[in-house]
PDB file of C-alpha atoms and ligand atoms in Angstrom:
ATOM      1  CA  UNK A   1      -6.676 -17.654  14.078  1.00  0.00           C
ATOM      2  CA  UNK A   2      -4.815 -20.757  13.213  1.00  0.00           C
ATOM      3  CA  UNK A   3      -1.802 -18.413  11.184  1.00  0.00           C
ATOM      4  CA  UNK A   4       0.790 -20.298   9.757  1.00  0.00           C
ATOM      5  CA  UNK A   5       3.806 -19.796   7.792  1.00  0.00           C
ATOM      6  CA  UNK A   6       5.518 -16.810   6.387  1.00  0.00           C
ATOM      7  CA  UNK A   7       3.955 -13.309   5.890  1.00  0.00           C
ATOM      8  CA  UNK A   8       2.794 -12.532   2.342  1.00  0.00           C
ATOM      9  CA  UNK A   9       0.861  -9.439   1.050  1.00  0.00           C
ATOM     10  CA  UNK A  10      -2.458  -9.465  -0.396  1.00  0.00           C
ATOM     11  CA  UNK A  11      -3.744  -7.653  -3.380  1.00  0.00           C
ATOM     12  CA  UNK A  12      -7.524  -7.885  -2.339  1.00  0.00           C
ATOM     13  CA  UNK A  13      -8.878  -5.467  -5.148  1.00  0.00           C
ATOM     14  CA  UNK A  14      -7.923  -5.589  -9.219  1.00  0.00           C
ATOM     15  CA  UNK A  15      -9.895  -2.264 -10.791  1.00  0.00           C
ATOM     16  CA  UNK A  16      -9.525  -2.118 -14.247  1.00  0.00           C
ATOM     17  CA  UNK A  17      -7.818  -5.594 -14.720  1.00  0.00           C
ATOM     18  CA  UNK A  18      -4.521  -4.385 -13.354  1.00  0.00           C
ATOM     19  CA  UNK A  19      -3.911  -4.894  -9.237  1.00  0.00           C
ATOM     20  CA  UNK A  20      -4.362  -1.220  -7.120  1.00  0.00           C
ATOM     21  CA  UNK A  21      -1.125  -0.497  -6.307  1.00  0.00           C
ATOM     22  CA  UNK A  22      -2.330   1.637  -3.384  1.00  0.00           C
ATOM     23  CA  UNK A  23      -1.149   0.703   0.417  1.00  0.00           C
ATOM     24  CA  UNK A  24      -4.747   0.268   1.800  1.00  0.00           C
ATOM     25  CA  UNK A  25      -5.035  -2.369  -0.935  1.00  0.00           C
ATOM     26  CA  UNK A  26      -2.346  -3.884   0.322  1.00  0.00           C
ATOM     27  CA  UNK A  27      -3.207  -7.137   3.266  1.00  0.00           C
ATOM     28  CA  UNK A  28       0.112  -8.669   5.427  1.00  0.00           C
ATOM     29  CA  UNK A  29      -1.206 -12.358   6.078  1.00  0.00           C
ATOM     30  CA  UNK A  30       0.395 -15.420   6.433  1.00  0.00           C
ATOM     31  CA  UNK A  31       1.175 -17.738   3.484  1.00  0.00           C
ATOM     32  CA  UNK A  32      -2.332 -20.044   5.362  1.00  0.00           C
ATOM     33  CA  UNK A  33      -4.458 -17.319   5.149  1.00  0.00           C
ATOM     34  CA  UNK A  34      -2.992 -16.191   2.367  1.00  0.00           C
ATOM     35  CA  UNK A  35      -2.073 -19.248   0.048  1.00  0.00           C
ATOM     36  CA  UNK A  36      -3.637 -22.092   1.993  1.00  0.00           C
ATOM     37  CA  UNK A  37      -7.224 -23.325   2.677  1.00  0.00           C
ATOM     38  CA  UNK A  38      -7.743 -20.452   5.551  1.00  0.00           C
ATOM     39  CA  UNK A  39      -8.272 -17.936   2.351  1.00  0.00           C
ATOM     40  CA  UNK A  40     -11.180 -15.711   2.457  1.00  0.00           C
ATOM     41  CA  UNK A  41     -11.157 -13.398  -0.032  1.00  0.00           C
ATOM     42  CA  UNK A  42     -14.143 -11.062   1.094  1.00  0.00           C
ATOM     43  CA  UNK A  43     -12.395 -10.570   4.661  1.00  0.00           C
ATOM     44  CA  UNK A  44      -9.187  -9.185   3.006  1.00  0.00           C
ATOM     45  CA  UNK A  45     -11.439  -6.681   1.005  1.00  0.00           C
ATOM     46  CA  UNK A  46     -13.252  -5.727   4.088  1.00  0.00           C
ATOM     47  CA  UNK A  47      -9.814  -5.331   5.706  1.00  0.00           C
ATOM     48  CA  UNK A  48      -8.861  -2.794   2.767  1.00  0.00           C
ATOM     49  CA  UNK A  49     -11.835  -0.894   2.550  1.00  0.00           C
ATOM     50  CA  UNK A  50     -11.852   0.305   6.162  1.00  0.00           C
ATOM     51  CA  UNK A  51      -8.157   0.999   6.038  1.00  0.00           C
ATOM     52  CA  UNK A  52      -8.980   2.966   2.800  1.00  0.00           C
ATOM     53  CA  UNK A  53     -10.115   6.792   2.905  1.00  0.00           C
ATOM     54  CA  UNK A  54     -13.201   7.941   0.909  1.00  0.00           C
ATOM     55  CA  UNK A  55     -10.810  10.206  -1.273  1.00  0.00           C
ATOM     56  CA  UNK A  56      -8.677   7.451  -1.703  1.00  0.00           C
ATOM     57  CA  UNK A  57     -11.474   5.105  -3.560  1.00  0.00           C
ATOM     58  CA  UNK A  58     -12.858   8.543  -5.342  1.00  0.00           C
ATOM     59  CA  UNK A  59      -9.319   7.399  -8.123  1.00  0.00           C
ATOM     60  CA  UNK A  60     -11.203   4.356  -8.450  1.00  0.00           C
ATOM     61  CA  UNK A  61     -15.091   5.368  -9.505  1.00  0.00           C
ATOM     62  CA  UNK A  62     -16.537   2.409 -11.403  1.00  0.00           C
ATOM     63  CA  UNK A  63     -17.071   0.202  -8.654  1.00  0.00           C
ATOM     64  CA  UNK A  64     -19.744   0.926  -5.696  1.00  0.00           C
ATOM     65  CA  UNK A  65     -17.483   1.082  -2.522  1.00  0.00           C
ATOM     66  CA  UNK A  66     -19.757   2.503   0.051  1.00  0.00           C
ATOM     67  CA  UNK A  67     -22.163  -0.441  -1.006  1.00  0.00           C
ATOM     68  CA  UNK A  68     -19.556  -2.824  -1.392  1.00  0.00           C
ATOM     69  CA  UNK A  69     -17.456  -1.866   2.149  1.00  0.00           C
ATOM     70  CA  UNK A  70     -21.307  -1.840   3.971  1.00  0.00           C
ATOM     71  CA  UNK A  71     -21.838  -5.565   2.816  1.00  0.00           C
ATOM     72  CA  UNK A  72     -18.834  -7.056   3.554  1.00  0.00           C
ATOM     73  CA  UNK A  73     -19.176  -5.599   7.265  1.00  0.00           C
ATOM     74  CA  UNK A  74     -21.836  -6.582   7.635  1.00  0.00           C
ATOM     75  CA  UNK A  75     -20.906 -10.046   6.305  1.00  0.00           C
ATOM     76  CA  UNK A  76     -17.360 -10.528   7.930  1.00  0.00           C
ATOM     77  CA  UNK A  77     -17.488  -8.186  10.740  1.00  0.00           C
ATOM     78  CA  UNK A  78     -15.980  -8.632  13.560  1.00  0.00           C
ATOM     79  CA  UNK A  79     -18.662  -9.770  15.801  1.00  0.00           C
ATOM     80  CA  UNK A  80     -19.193 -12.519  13.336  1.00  0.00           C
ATOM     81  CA  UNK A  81     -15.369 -13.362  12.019  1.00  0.00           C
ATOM     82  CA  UNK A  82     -14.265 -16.790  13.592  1.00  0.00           C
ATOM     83  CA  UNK A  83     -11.484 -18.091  11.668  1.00  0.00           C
TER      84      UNK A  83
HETATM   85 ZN1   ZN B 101      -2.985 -16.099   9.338  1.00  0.00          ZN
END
């Protein structure tokens, strides 16, 4: 995992321009993950999308979730995260 330094929170979605201030938007990782070169932004989205609830992303309706939380698994899962 290669973690280092303190923990930080992640904002992985904006909607709208503004960040969702929602707790399944909301990533603990640690400032390399976070702030350093071990950033990957898709993984954090992933992370927040399968912590999120379908009624949950229903406040958010202009972006494609199920299509969106689908590809990213099937990107980043976890049979296929390394990092
Ligand atoms: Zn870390």
């Amino acid at each position: 995992m290669d973690c280092n330094g303190r923990i930080t929170i992640e904002h992985s979605f904006i909607y709208a321009g503004r960040q969702i201030s929602e707790m399944w938007n909301y990533v603990p990782l640690c400032w390399a993950h976070h702030l350093g070169d071990k950033f990957v932004k898709e993984v954090n989205q992933m992370i927040s999308l399968n912590r999120a609830t379908d009624e949950e992303l229903s406040k958010y309706p202009r972006k494609n979730w199920s299509q969106l939380k689908k590809y990213l698994n099937e990107k980043w899962g976890i049979k296929k995260v390394a990092r």
